[in-house]
Coordinates of C-alpha atoms in Angstrom, one line a residue:
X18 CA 67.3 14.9 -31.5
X19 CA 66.8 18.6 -30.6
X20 CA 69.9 20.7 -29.5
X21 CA 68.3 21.5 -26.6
X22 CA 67.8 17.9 -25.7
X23 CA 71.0 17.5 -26.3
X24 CA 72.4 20.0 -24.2
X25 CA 70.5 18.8 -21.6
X26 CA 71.9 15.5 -21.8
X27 CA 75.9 16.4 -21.6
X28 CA 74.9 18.8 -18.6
X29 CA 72.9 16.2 -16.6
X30 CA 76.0 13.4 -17.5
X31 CA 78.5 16.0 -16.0
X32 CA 75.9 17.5 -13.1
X33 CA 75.6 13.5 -12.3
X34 CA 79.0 12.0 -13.1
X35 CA 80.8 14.8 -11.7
X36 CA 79.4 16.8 -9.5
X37 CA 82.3 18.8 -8.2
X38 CA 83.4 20.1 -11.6
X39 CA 80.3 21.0 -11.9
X40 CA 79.6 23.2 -9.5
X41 CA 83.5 24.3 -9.7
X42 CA 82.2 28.0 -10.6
X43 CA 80.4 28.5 -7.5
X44 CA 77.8 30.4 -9.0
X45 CA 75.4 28.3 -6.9
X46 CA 75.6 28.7 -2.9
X47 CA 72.6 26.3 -2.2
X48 CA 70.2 24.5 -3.0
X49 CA 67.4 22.6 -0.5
X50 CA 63.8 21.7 0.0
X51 CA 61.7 21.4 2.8
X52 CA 60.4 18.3 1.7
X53 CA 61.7 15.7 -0.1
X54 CA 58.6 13.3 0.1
X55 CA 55.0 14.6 -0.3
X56 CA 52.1 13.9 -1.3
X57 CA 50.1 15.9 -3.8
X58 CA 47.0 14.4 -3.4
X59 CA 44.6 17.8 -2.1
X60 CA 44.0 16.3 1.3
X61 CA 45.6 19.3 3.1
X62 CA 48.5 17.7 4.6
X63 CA 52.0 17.6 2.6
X64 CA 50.2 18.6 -0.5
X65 CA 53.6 20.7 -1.5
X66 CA 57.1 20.8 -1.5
X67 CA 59.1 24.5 -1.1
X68 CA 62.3 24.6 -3.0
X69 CA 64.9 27.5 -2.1
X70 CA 68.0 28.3 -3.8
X71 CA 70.5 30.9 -3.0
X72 CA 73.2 32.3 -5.4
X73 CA 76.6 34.2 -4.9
X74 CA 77.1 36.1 -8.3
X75 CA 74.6 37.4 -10.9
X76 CA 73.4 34.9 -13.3
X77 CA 70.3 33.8 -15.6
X78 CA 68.6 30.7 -13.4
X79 CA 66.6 27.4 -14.9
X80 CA 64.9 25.4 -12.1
X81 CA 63.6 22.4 -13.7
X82 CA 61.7 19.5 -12.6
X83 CA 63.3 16.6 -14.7
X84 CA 61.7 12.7 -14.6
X85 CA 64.4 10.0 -13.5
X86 CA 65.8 9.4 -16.8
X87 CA 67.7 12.7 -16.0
X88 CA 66.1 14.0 -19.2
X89 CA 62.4 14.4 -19.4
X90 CA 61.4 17.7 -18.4
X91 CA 58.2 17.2 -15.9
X92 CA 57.7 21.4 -15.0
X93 CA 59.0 24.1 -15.4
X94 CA 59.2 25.8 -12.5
X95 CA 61.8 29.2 -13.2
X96 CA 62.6 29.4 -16.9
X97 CA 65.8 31.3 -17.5
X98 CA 65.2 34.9 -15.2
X99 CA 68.0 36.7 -14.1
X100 CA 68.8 37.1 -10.6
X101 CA 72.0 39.0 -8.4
X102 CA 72.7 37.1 -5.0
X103 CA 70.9 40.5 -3.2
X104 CA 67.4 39.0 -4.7
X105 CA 68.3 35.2 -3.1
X106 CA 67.7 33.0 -1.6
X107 CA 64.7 32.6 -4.0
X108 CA 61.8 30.4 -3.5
X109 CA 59.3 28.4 -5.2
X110 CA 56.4 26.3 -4.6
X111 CA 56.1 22.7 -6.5
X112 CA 52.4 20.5 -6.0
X113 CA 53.8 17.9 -7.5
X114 CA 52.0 18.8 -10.8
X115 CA 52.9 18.6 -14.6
X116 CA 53.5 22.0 -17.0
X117 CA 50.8 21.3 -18.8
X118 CA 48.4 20.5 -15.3
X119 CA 47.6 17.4 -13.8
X120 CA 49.3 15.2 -10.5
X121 CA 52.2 13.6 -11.8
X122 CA 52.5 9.7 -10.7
X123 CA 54.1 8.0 -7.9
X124 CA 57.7 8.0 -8.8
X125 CA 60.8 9.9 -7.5
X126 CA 61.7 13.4 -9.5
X127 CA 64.9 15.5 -10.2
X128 CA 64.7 19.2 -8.7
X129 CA 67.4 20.7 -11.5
X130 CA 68.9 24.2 -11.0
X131 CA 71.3 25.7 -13.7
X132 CA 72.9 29.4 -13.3
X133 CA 75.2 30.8 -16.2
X134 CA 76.2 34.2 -17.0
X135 CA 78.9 35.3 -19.3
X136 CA 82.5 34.4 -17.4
X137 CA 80.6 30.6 -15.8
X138 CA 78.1 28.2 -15.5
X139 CA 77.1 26.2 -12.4
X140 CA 74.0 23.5 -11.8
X141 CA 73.4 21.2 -9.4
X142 CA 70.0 19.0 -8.5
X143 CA 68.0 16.9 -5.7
X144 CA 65.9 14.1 -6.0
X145 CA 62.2 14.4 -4.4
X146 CA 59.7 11.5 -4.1
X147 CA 55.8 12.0 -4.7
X148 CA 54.0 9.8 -3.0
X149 CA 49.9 9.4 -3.6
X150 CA 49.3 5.9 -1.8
X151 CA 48.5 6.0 2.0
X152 CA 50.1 3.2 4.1
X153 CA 48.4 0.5 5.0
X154 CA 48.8 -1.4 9.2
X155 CA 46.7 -4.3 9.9
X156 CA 46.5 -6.4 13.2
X157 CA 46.9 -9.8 12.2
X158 CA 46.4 -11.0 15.8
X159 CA 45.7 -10.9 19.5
X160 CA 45.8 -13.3 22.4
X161 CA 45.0 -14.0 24.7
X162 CA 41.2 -13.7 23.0
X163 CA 39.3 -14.2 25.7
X164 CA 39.1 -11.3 28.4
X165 CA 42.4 -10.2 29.7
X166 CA 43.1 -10.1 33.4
X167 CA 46.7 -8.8 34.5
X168 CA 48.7 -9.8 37.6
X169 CA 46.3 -13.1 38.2
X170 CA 48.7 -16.0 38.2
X171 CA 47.9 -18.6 35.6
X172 CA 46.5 -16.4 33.7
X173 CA 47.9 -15.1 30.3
X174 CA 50.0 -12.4 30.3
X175 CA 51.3 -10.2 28.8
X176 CA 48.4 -8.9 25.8
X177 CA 50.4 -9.5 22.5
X178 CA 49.6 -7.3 19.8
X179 CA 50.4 -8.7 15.9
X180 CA 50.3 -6.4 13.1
X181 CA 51.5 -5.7 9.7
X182 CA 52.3 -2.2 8.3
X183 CA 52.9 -1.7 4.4
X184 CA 53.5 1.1 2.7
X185 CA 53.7 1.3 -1.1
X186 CA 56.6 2.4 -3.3
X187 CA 58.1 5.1 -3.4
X188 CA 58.5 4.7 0.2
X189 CA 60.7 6.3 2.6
X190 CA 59.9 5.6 6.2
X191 CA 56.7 4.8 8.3
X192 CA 56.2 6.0 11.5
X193 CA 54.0 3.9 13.9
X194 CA 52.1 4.9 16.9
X195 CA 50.1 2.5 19.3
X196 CA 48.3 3.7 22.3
X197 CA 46.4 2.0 24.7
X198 CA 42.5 3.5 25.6
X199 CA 40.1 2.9 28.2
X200 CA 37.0 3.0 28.5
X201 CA 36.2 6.4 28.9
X202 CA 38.7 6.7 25.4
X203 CA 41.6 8.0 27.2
X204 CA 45.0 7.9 26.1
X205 CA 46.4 5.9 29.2
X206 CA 49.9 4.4 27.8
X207 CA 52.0 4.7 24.5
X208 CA 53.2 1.1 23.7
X209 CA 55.2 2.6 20.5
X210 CA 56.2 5.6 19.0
X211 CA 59.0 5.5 16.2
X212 CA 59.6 4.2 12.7
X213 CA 58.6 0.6 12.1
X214 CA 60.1 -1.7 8.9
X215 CA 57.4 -2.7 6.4
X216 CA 56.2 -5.9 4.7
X217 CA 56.9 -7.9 8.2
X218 CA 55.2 -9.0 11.2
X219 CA 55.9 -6.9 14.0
X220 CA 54.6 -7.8 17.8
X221 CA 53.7 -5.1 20.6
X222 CA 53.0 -6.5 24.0
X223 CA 50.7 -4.9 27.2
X224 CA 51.5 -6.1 30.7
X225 CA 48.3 -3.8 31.6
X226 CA 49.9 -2.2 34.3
X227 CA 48.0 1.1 33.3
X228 CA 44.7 -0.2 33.6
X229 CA 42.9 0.4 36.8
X230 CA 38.8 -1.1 36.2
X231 CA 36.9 -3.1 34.1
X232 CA 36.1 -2.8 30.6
X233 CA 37.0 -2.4 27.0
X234 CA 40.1 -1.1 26.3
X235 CA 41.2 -0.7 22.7
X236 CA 44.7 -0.4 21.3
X237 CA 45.1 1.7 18.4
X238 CA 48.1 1.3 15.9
X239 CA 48.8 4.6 13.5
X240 CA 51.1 4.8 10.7
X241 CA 52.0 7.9 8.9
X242 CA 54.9 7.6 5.9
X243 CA 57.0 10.3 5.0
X244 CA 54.8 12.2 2.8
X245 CA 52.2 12.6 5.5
X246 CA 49.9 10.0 4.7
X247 CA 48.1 7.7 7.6
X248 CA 46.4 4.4 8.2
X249 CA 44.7 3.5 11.5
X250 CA 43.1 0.4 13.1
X251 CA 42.2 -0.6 16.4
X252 CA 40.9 -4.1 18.1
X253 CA 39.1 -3.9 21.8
X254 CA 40.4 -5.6 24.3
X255 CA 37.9 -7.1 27.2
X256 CA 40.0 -6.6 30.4
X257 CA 39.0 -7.7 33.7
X258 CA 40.4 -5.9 36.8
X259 CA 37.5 -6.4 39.4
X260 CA 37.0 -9.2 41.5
X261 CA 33.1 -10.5 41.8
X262 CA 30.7 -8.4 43.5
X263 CA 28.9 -10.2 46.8
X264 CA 26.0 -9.2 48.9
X265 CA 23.7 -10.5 51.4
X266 CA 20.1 -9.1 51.0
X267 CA 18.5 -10.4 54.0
X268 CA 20.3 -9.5 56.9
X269 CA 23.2 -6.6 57.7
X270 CA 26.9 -8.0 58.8
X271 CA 27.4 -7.3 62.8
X272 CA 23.8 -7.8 63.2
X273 CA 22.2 -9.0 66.3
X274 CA 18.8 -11.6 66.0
X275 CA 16.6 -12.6 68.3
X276 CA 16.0 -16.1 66.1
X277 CA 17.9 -16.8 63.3
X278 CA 16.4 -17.0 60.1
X279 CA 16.0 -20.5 58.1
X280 CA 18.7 -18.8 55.7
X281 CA 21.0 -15.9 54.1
X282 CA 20.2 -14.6 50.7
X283 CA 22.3 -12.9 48.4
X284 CA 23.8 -12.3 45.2
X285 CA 27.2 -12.6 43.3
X286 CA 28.2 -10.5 39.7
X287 CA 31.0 -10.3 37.6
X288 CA 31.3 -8.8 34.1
X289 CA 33.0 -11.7 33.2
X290 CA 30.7 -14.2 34.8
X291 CA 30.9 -16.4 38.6
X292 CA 33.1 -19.6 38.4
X293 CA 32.3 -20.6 41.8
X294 CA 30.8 -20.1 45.3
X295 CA 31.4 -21.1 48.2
X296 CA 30.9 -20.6 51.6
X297 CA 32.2 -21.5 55.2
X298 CA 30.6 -21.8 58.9
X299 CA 33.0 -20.6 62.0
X300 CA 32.7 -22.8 64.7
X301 CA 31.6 -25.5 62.3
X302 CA 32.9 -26.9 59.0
X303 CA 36.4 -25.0 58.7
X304 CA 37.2 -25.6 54.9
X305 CA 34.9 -24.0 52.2
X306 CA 32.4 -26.1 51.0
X307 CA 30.6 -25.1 47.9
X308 CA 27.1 -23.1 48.0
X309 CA 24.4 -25.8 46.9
X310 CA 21.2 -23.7 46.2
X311 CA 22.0 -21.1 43.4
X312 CA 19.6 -19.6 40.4
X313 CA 21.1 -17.6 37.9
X314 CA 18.9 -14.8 36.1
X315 CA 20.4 -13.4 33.8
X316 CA 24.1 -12.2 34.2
X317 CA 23.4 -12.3 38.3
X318 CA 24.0 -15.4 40.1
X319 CA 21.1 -15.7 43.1
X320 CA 21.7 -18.2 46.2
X321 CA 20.6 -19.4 49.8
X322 CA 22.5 -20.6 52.7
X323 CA 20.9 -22.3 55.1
X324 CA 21.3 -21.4 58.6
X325 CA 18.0 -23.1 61.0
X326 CA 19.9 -26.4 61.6
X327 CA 23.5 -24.4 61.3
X328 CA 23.7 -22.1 64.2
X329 CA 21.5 -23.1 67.2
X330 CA 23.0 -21.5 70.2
X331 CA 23.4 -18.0 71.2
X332 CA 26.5 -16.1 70.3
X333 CA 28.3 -14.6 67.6
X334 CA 28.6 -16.8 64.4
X335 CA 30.8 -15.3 61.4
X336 CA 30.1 -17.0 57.6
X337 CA 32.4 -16.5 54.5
X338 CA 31.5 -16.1 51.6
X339 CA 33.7 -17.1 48.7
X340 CA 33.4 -16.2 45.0
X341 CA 35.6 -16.3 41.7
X342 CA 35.2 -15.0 38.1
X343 CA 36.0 -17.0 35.0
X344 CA 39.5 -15.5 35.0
X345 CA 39.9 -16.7 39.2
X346 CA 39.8 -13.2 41.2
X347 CA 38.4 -13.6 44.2
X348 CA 36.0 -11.8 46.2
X349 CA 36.1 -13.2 50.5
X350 CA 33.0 -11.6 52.8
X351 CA 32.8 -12.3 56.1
X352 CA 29.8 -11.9 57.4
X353 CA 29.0 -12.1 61.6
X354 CA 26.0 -12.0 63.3
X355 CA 25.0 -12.7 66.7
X356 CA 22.3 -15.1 68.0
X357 CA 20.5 -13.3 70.9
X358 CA 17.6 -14.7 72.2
X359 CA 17.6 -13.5 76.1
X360 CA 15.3 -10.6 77.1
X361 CA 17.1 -7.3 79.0
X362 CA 16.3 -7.0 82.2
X363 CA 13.1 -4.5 82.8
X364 CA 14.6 -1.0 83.5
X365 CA 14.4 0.6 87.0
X366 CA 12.8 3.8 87.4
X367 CA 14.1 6.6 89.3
X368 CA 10.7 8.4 91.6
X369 CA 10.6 11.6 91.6
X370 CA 9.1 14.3 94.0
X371 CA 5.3 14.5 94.4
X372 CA 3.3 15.9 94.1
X373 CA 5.1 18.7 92.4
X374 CA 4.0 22.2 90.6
X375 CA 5.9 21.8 87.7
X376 CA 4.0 20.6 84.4
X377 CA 7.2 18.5 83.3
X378 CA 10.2 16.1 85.3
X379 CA 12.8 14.3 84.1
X380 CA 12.8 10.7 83.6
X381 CA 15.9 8.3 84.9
X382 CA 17.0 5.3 85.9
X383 CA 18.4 3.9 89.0
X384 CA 20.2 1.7 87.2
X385 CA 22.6 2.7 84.1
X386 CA 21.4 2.2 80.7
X387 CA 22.9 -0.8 79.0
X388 CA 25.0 -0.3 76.0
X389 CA 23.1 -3.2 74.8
X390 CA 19.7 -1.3 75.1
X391 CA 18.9 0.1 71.7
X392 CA 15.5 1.5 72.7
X393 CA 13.3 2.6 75.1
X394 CA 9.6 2.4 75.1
X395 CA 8.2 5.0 78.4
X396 CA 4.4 4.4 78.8
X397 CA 2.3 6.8 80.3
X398 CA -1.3 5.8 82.0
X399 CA -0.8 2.6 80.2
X400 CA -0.4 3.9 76.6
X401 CA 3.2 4.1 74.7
X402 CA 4.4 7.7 75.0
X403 CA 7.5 7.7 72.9
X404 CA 10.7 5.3 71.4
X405 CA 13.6 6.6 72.2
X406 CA 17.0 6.2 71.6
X407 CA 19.5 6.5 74.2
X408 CA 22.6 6.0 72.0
X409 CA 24.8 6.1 75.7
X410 CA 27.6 4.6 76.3
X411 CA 27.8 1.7 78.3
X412 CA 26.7 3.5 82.3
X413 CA 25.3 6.0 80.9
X414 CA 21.7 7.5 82.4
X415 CA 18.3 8.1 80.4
X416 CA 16.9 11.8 81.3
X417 CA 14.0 11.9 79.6
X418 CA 11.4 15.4 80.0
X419 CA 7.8 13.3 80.5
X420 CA 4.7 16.2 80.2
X421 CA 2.3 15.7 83.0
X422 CA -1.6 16.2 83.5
X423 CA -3.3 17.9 86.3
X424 CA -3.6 15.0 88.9
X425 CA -2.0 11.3 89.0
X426 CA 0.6 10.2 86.5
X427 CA 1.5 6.9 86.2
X428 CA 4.7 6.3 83.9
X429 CA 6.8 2.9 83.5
X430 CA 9.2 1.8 80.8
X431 CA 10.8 -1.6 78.6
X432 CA 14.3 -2.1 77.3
X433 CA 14.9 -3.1 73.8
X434 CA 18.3 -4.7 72.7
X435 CA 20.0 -4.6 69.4
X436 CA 18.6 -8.2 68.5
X437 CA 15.0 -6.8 69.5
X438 CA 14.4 -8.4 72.6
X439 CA 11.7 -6.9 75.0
X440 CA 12.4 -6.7 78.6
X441 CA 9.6 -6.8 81.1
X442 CA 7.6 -3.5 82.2
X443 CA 9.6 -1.3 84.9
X444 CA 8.6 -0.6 88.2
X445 CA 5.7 1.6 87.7
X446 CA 6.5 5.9 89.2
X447 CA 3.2 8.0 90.3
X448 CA 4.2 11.6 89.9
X449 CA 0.6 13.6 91.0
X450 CA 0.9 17.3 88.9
X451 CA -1.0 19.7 91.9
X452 CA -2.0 22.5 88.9
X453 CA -3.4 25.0 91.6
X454 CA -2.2 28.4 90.7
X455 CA 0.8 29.5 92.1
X456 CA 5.2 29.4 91.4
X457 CA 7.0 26.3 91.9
X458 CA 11.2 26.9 92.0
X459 CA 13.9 24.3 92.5
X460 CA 15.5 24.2 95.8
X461 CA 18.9 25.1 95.7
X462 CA 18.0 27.3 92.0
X463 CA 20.7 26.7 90.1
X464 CA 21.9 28.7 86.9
X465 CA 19.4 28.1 83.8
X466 CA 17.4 26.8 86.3
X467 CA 13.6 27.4 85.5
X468 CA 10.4 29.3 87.6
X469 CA 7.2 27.2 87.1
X470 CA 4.3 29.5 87.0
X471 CA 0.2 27.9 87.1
X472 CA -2.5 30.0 86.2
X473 CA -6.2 29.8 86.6
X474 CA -6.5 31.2 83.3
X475 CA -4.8 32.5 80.0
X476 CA -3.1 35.7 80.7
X477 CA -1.3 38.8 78.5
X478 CA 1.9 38.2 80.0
X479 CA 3.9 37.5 83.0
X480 CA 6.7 39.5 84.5
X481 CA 9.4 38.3 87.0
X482 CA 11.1 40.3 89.1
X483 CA 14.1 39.2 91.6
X484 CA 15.0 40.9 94.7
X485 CA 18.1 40.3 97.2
X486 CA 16.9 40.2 100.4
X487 CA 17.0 43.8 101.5
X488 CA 14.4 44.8 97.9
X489 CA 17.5 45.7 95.8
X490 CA 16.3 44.1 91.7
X491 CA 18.7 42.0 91.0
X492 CA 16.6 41.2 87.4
X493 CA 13.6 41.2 85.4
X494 CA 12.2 38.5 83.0
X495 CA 9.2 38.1 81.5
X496 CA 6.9 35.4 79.2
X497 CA 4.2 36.1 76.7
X498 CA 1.3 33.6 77.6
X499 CA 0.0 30.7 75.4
X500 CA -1.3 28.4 78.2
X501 CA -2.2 28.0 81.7
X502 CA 1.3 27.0 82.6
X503 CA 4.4 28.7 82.1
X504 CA 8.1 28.4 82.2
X505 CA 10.7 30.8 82.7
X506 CA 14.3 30.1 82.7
X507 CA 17.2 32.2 84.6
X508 CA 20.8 32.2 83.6
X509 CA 21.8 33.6 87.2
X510 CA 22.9 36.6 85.6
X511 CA 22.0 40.4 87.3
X512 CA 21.0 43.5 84.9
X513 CA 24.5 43.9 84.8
X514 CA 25.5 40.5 83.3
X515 CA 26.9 39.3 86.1
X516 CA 26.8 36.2 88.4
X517 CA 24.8 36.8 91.5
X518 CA 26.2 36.0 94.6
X519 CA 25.0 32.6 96.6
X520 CA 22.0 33.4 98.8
X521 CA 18.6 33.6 99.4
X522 CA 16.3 35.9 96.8
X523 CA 12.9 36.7 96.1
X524 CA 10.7 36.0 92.9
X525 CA 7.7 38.2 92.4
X526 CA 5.6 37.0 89.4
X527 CA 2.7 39.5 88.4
X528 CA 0.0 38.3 86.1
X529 CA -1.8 40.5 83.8
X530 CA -4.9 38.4 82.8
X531 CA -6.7 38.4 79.3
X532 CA -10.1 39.8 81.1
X533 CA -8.0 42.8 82.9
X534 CA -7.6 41.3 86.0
X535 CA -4.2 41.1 87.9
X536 CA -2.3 38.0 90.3
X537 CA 0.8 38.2 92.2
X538 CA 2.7 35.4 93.5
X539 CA 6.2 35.4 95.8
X540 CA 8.3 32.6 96.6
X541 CA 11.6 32.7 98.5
X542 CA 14.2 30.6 97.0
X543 CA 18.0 29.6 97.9
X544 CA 20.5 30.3 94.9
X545 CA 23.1 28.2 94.2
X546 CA 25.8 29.6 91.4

């Protein structure tokens, strides 16, 4: 055997055996690493391992890298440089990697340090692990299998999770992570997050608390060993949150009828697929009773409820609908609709003044509007004029501007209800439209009040002008022309914007025609701020 093997020997026996005397110079101060298991494999992470050593006198340094047997010499890493404690702490870089080149294998290593100069000698060592294989986690098993639906009694809960986690040696520790996803592959809880024995079943559990809709979840189980090394798998979990989905196609809820129709239509969905459905009459069977006609087409469950021989009278009938998923959440409509078959009484019509000079009145009622009307058809001459919709409340009026013609106007009017009911016509109004040319005003004239002016013919323009009493101009309006009849409204405001006293005043329209010639009209009229 070579002396220097031999010497290597008694100082590993003494650095091991007894360490104190060992180091009894105190040459060495310390003596660490940053990493005591990594993994040297060139995937970026933990590739290295920094050794730093610190001294407190002068001395000639080995740092070795020795193989278990506390005599093979694996590197080489400082070979026999003198340092002075000013030059420490010292560091040095080890990739886990023979003298000569090449990884070393999976084992665990000595990190050797010797100092000696001429009054001493100290060493002291570590031990390191090189790790090249990656963990390994599997999930072993998961129930319930079929989809998961927390907080519904009977069903199963909690999820339960199985899964293995191995981790070849050397091995030091393995830290596990297992999250819970959803569906949009968000981090929503952290089941576990800390080291995890190997070789061994272990069980994680989900009450599903932190899920809020349907879909697939997944739960993802990490482990990462001490070297830096990781292993993933996931399994998807089907979890049901929602209750079915229910609608009627046919008809609206709160909807009034004038007949009801020989039956509802409608649909049910779940992700998970409809169980059951059922359905129950007020006023009739109290119990649900199950829904007999159903078709299902494709993942949506199609049915009919018959109603002709069900709900005969008038009034207000309110159905429930009843369906449940394969994992029993429920979805409850109620659905009412009222049975309306009586027409609204016929509307009574308000008569106006005539004949009159304006080209317009204002249609109302003697009678309030219903809060059951929905809408009103006005006729003119016999022919529908307009639907309109009051949207009163219940005693409220209908004004309603109908345009007149030179001559007679004949107008009348039907109710509509909610459940489309027609009343009868209306008393019939004659309003006669005298279009002679000349000013029509309101008596009292109120504020935004309007002057009706008929002309023979199309004019340029109109000017107003109104005087008190004693020719004082109180204001001045005026209208570019379009047609043979004009309007022209007053806010009761002077020049000065300001209201004008109660009292009688004087309009004075002038006409300047389209063929030059020129009309004048006056009209006293009583103002009524």
């Amino acid at each position: 055997m070579s002396r220097r093997r031999v010497f290597l020997r008694v100082l590993l026996f003494l650095t091991v055996c007894s360490p104190v005397a060992a180091r009894s110079q105190g040459i060495i101060a310390n003596l660490q690493v940053d990493k005591f298991t990594f993994s040297p494999n060139g995937d970026g992470v933990t590739d290295s391992t920094v050794i730093t050593y610190t001294l407190s006198d002068t001395a000639t340094v080995h740092l070795l890298i020795l193989a278990m047997d506390s005599v093979t010499v694996v590197d080489t890493l400082v070979g026999g440089i003198q340092l002075n404690p000013q030059a420490t702490p010292a560091s040095v870089t080890w990739r886990g990697t023979f003298s000569s080149g090449g990884v070393v294998p999976e084992d665990r290593y000595l990190v050797f340090l010797r100092a000696r100069n001429a009054a001493a000698s100290d060493s002291t060592y570590l031990t390191l692990s090189v790790d090249l294989t990656p963990p390994q986690v599997m999930i072993v098993g998961v129930s319930p299998s079929t989809p998961f639906a927390p907080n519904v009694p009977g069903q199963p809960s909690p999820l339960k999770v199985d899964y293995v986690v191995t981790d070849p040696p050397p091995s030091d520790s393995v830290f596990v992570t297992i999250t819970v996803l959803d569906p949009a592959a968000s981090t929503i809880e952290t089941l576990v997050n800390t080291d995890q024995p190997v070789a061994s079943t272990l069980r994680v559990q989900w009450d599903g608390s932190s899920a809020t809709t349907d879909g697939f979840y997944e739960v993802r189980v990490v482990a990462t060993d001490a070297a830096g090394q990781a292993a993933n798998t996931f399994t998807t979990i089907d979890v049901d949150m929602d209750s079915p989905e229910l609608t009627i196609t046919n008809l609206q809820a709160n909807q009034d009828l004038p007949a009801i129709p020989d039956s509802l239509f409608g649909w049910a969905w779940d992700r998970s697929g409809i169980d059951s459905l059922f359905v129950r009459y007020s006023g009739g069977i109290e119990a649900f009773e199950p829904v007999a006609s159903t078709r299902l087409v494709l993942d949506t469950l199609f049915f009919a409820v018959q109603l002709v021989d069900s709900l005969t009278a008038d009034g207000t009938y309110t159905l429930g609908f009843k369906a449940t998923d394969r994992v029993s959440r429920e979805r409850v409509l109620p659905f009412t609709i009222t049975l309306d078959s009586a027409a609204p009484p016929a509307p009574v019509l308000v008569q106006p003044p005539s004949p009159t000079r304006t080209s317009s009145f204002l249609l109302d009622t003697a009678v309030p509007v219903s809060n059951d009307t929905d809408v009103m058809r006005i006729f003119w001459n016999g022919n529908l004029l307009d639907s309109i919709f009051p949207n009163l409340p219940a005693g409220g009026d209908l004004p309603y501007e109908v345009p007149l013609l030179p001559g007679p106007n004949r107008v009348s009017a039907k109710a509509v209800d909610r459940a489309g009911n027609v009343s009868p016509f209306s008393n019939e109004i004659v309003v006669v439209f005298d279009a002679v040319a000349g000013m029509s005003i309101p008596q009292p004239f109120v504020a935004n009040n309007s002057f009706q002016i008929n002309l023979s013919k199309r004019a340029l323009v109109v000017t107003l002008k109104i005087y008190d009493l004693g020719g004082h101009l109180v204001e001045e309006l005026s209208s570019a022309i379009v047609s043979t009849s004009v309007t022209i409204s007053w806010d009761g405001l002077n020049g000065d914007h300001d209201l004008v006293e109660k009292g009688p005043l004087v309009a004075v329209a002038k006409v300047d025609y389209q063929d030059g010639d020129r009309e004048i009209f006056r009209e006293i009229f009583l103002f009524q701020p």
